[in-house]
Amino acid sequence: MKAMILAAGLGKRMRPLTDHLPKPLLPVAGQPLIVHHLRRLKAAGFTEVVINVSYLGQMIQDALGDGSEFDLSIRYSVESEPLETAGAIQYALELLGCEPFLLVNGDVWTDCPLSPLLNMKLPKNGLGHLVLVPNPEFKAGGDFAVANGELEVSELCPIPDGQAGYTFSGVSVLSPDLITRYPFSREKYPLLEVFKWAMANHALTAQVYRGSWIDVGTPERLDKLKSLLSG
């Protein structure tokens, strides 16, 4: 199974740190954030990685090269401008191939074990499997709920009393068919939109991970991750 790291964002919420450095290269515990992902992928058994790049993307390519430093094979999907999450996958389909792949958002950090996902087989007619996490303090409402054994979008599903739904971790196993079968594809569009369509067709499964997870979206959360990894 190949892995894809989403690394093309502008990092606006990280400014001024990202004025001259792409967010994936921000240092955390002595190495760039994206290198943490690469080392965890290698440790889990992955050998081929696709990385989409756009904003200051050449800096990422120069820093990581062909992946040989990490005993990985890295190929780049170079976007002239960021294509959003689903658009990025669509643009990279030729590099990803026809089999399910692991998708990792480049601006999250988690110690969720990746090796069980390496050999995951999606159910018949399944288009994806999402790793969810309990809602962080900055996102009390969550993205998804699980009701009657089905994955639902929180805003469309009344959440049972005492529950607050879950947040998408940014880690998932996706079939390329999730994108190729989506009837409303275009150059730029978000994955959440595709997830809603797939859920309506009962084509997504999910698991909840309750270990460490940080959305590294602001300088404050970057500092939180630095403290976690240095402690």
Coordinates of C-alpha atoms in Angstrom, one line a residue:
M1 CA 0.0 0.0 0.0
K2 CA 1.2 3.5 -0.9
A3 CA 0.9 6.5 1.4
M4 CA 0.1 10.1 0.5
I5 CA 0.9 13.1 2.7
L6 CA -1.0 16.3 2.1
A7 CA 1.6 19.1 2.2
A8 CA 0.4 21.8 -0.2
G9 CA -1.4 24.2 2.1
L10 CA -0.5 27.8 2.5
G11 CA -0.2 27.6 6.3
K12 CA -2.0 31.0 6.8
R13 CA -2.8 30.4 10.5
M14 CA 0.9 29.7 11.2
R15 CA 2.1 33.1 9.9
P16 CA 4.6 34.6 10.4
L17 CA 6.3 31.2 10.8
T18 CA 5.3 30.2 7.3
D19 CA 6.0 33.4 5.5
H20 CA 9.3 31.9 4.2
L21 CA 9.0 28.2 5.2
P22 CA 6.3 25.7 4.3
K23 CA 4.4 24.3 7.3
P24 CA 5.6 20.7 6.7
L25 CA 9.2 21.9 7.3
L26 CA 8.6 23.7 10.6
P27 CA 11.0 22.1 13.1
V28 CA 9.6 19.9 15.9
A29 CA 11.9 18.1 18.3
G30 CA 14.9 18.5 16.1
Q31 CA 13.4 17.6 12.7
P32 CA 10.8 18.9 10.3
L33 CA 7.2 18.0 11.0
I34 CA 6.9 16.0 7.8
V35 CA 9.9 14.0 8.7
H36 CA 8.1 12.7 11.7
H37 CA 5.4 11.4 9.3
L38 CA 8.0 9.8 7.0
R39 CA 9.8 8.0 9.9
R40 CA 6.5 6.7 11.3
L41 CA 5.5 5.5 7.8
K42 CA 8.8 3.6 7.3
A43 CA 8.5 2.1 10.8
A44 CA 5.0 0.9 10.0
G45 CA 6.2 -0.9 6.8
F46 CA 5.3 1.6 4.1
T47 CA 7.9 2.0 1.3
E48 CA 6.3 4.3 -1.3
V49 CA 5.0 7.8 -0.5
V50 CA 3.4 10.5 -2.6
I51 CA 3.6 14.0 -1.4
N52 CA 1.6 16.9 -2.9
V53 CA 3.3 20.2 -2.8
S54 CA 2.4 23.8 -3.9
Y55 CA 3.2 26.7 -1.6
L56 CA 7.1 26.8 -1.3
G57 CA 6.9 23.3 -2.6
Q58 CA 10.4 23.3 -4.0
M59 CA 11.8 23.7 -0.5
I60 CA 10.0 20.5 0.5
Q61 CA 11.4 18.6 -2.5
D62 CA 14.9 19.9 -1.8
A63 CA 14.7 18.9 1.8
L64 CA 13.3 15.4 1.3
G65 CA 14.7 14.5 -2.1
D66 CA 13.7 11.0 -3.5
G67 CA 13.3 9.6 0.0
S68 CA 16.4 7.5 0.0
E69 CA 17.6 9.2 3.2
F70 CA 14.5 7.7 4.9
D71 CA 14.7 4.4 3.1
L72 CA 11.5 5.3 1.2
S73 CA 10.6 6.1 -2.4
I74 CA 9.0 9.6 -2.6
R75 CA 7.2 11.0 -5.6
Y76 CA 5.8 14.5 -5.8
S77 CA 2.5 15.7 -7.1
V78 CA 3.3 19.3 -7.9
E79 CA 0.3 21.7 -7.9
S80 CA 0.6 25.2 -9.4
E81 CA -1.8 26.3 -6.6
P82 CA -3.4 24.3 -3.8
L83 CA -6.2 22.1 -5.0
E84 CA -7.9 21.4 -1.6
T85 CA -7.9 17.9 -0.2
A86 CA -10.1 16.0 -2.7
G87 CA -8.7 18.0 -5.7
A88 CA -5.2 17.0 -4.5
I89 CA -6.0 13.3 -4.5
Q90 CA -7.7 13.6 -7.9
Y91 CA -4.6 15.3 -9.4
A92 CA -2.3 12.6 -7.9
L93 CA -4.3 9.6 -9.0
E94 CA -1.7 8.5 -11.6
L95 CA 1.0 8.4 -8.9
L96 CA -1.3 6.6 -6.4
G97 CA -2.4 3.8 -8.7
C98 CA -5.5 1.6 -8.5
E99 CA -5.2 0.2 -5.0
P100 CA -6.3 1.7 -1.6
F101 CA -3.8 4.0 -0.1
L102 CA -3.1 5.6 3.3
L103 CA -3.8 9.3 3.5
V104 CA -2.2 11.5 6.1
N105 CA -2.8 15.2 6.6
G106 CA 0.7 16.8 6.9
D107 CA -0.5 19.2 9.6
V108 CA -1.5 16.7 12.2
W109 CA 0.5 14.6 14.6
T110 CA -0.6 11.4 16.2
D111 CA 0.9 8.2 17.7
C112 CA -1.9 6.2 16.2
P113 CA -0.4 2.8 15.0
L114 CA -0.1 2.8 11.2
S115 CA 0.9 -0.8 10.7
P116 CA -2.6 -2.2 11.1
L117 CA -3.7 0.2 8.3
L118 CA -1.0 -1.0 6.0
N119 CA -2.8 -4.3 5.3
M120 CA -6.4 -3.1 5.8
K121 CA -8.9 -4.6 3.4
L122 CA -11.9 -2.3 2.7
P123 CA -15.3 -4.0 2.8
K124 CA -16.9 -5.0 -0.4
N125 CA -18.2 -1.8 -1.9
G126 CA -16.3 0.2 0.7
L127 CA -14.6 3.3 -0.4
G128 CA -12.8 4.4 2.7
H129 CA -12.0 3.9 6.4
L130 CA -11.5 7.0 8.6
V131 CA -9.6 7.3 11.9
L132 CA -11.6 9.5 14.3
V133 CA -10.5 11.1 17.5
P134 CA -12.4 12.6 20.5
N135 CA -13.1 16.2 19.9
P136 CA -10.3 18.6 20.8
E137 CA -11.0 21.6 23.0
F138 CA -11.2 23.9 20.0
K139 CA -13.8 21.8 18.2
A140 CA -16.4 20.7 20.6
G141 CA -19.0 19.8 18.0
G142 CA -16.9 17.3 16.0
D143 CA -17.2 16.2 12.4
F144 CA -18.9 12.9 12.7
A145 CA -21.2 10.9 14.8
V146 CA -21.8 7.2 15.0
A147 CA -25.5 6.3 15.2
N148 CA -27.0 2.8 14.9
G149 CA -23.6 1.5 13.8
E150 CA -23.5 4.0 10.9
L151 CA -21.0 6.8 10.4
E152 CA -22.8 10.1 10.0
V153 CA -21.8 13.8 9.6
S154 CA -22.5 15.5 12.9
E155 CA -24.4 18.4 11.4
L156 CA -26.8 16.0 9.7
C157 CA -27.2 13.5 12.5
P158 CA -28.7 14.2 15.9
I159 CA -26.0 13.2 18.4
P160 CA -27.2 11.1 21.3
D161 CA -27.4 12.7 24.7
G162 CA -24.0 12.7 26.4
Q163 CA -22.0 12.3 23.2
A164 CA -20.4 15.0 21.2
G165 CA -19.4 13.1 18.1
Y166 CA -15.8 12.8 16.9
T167 CA -13.3 14.7 14.8
F168 CA -11.6 13.3 11.7
S169 CA -7.9 12.7 12.6
G170 CA -6.6 13.4 9.1
V171 CA -5.6 9.7 8.8
S172 CA -7.6 7.4 6.5
V173 CA -7.4 4.5 4.1
L174 CA -9.1 5.5 0.9
S175 CA -9.8 3.7 -2.4
P176 CA -9.1 5.8 -5.5
D177 CA -12.7 4.9 -6.5
L178 CA -13.8 7.3 -3.8
I179 CA -12.7 10.1 -6.1
T180 CA -13.3 8.5 -9.5
R181 CA -16.9 7.6 -8.7
Y182 CA -17.8 10.9 -7.1
P183 CA -20.2 12.5 -9.5
F184 CA -19.5 16.2 -8.6
S185 CA -15.7 16.2 -9.0
R186 CA -13.9 19.4 -10.2
E187 CA -10.4 20.9 -10.0
K188 CA -10.6 22.1 -6.4
Y189 CA -12.9 20.5 -3.8
P190 CA -12.7 19.2 -0.2
L191 CA -12.8 15.6 1.0
L192 CA -15.5 16.3 3.5
E193 CA -17.9 16.9 0.6
V194 CA -16.9 13.5 -0.8
F195 CA -17.2 11.8 2.6
K196 CA -20.8 13.0 2.9
W197 CA -21.6 11.5 -0.4
A198 CA -19.9 8.2 0.4
M199 CA -21.7 8.0 3.8
A200 CA -25.0 8.5 2.1
N201 CA -24.1 5.4 0.1
H202 CA -23.0 3.5 3.2
A203 CA -19.4 3.2 1.7
L204 CA -17.3 4.5 4.7
T205 CA -16.3 2.8 7.9
A206 CA -14.4 4.3 10.9
Q207 CA -12.6 3.6 14.1
V208 CA -11.9 5.8 17.1
Y209 CA -8.4 6.4 18.3
R210 CA -8.0 7.8 21.9
G211 CA -4.3 8.2 22.1
S212 CA -2.2 11.3 21.3
W213 CA -3.4 13.6 18.5
I214 CA -2.7 17.2 17.7
D215 CA -3.9 19.4 14.9
V216 CA -0.8 21.5 14.3
G217 CA -2.7 24.4 12.8
T218 CA -1.5 27.3 14.9
P219 CA 1.7 28.4 16.6
E220 CA 0.2 27.6 20.0
R221 CA -0.5 24.0 18.9
L222 CA 2.9 23.7 17.4
D223 CA 4.4 24.7 20.8
K224 CA 2.1 22.1 22.4
L225 CA 3.5 19.4 20.1
K226 CA 7.1 20.5 20.8
S227 CA 6.4 20.2 24.5
L228 CA 4.9 16.7 24.1
L229 CA 7.8 15.4 22.0
S230 CA 10.5 17.0 24.1
G231 CA 9.0 15.7 27.4

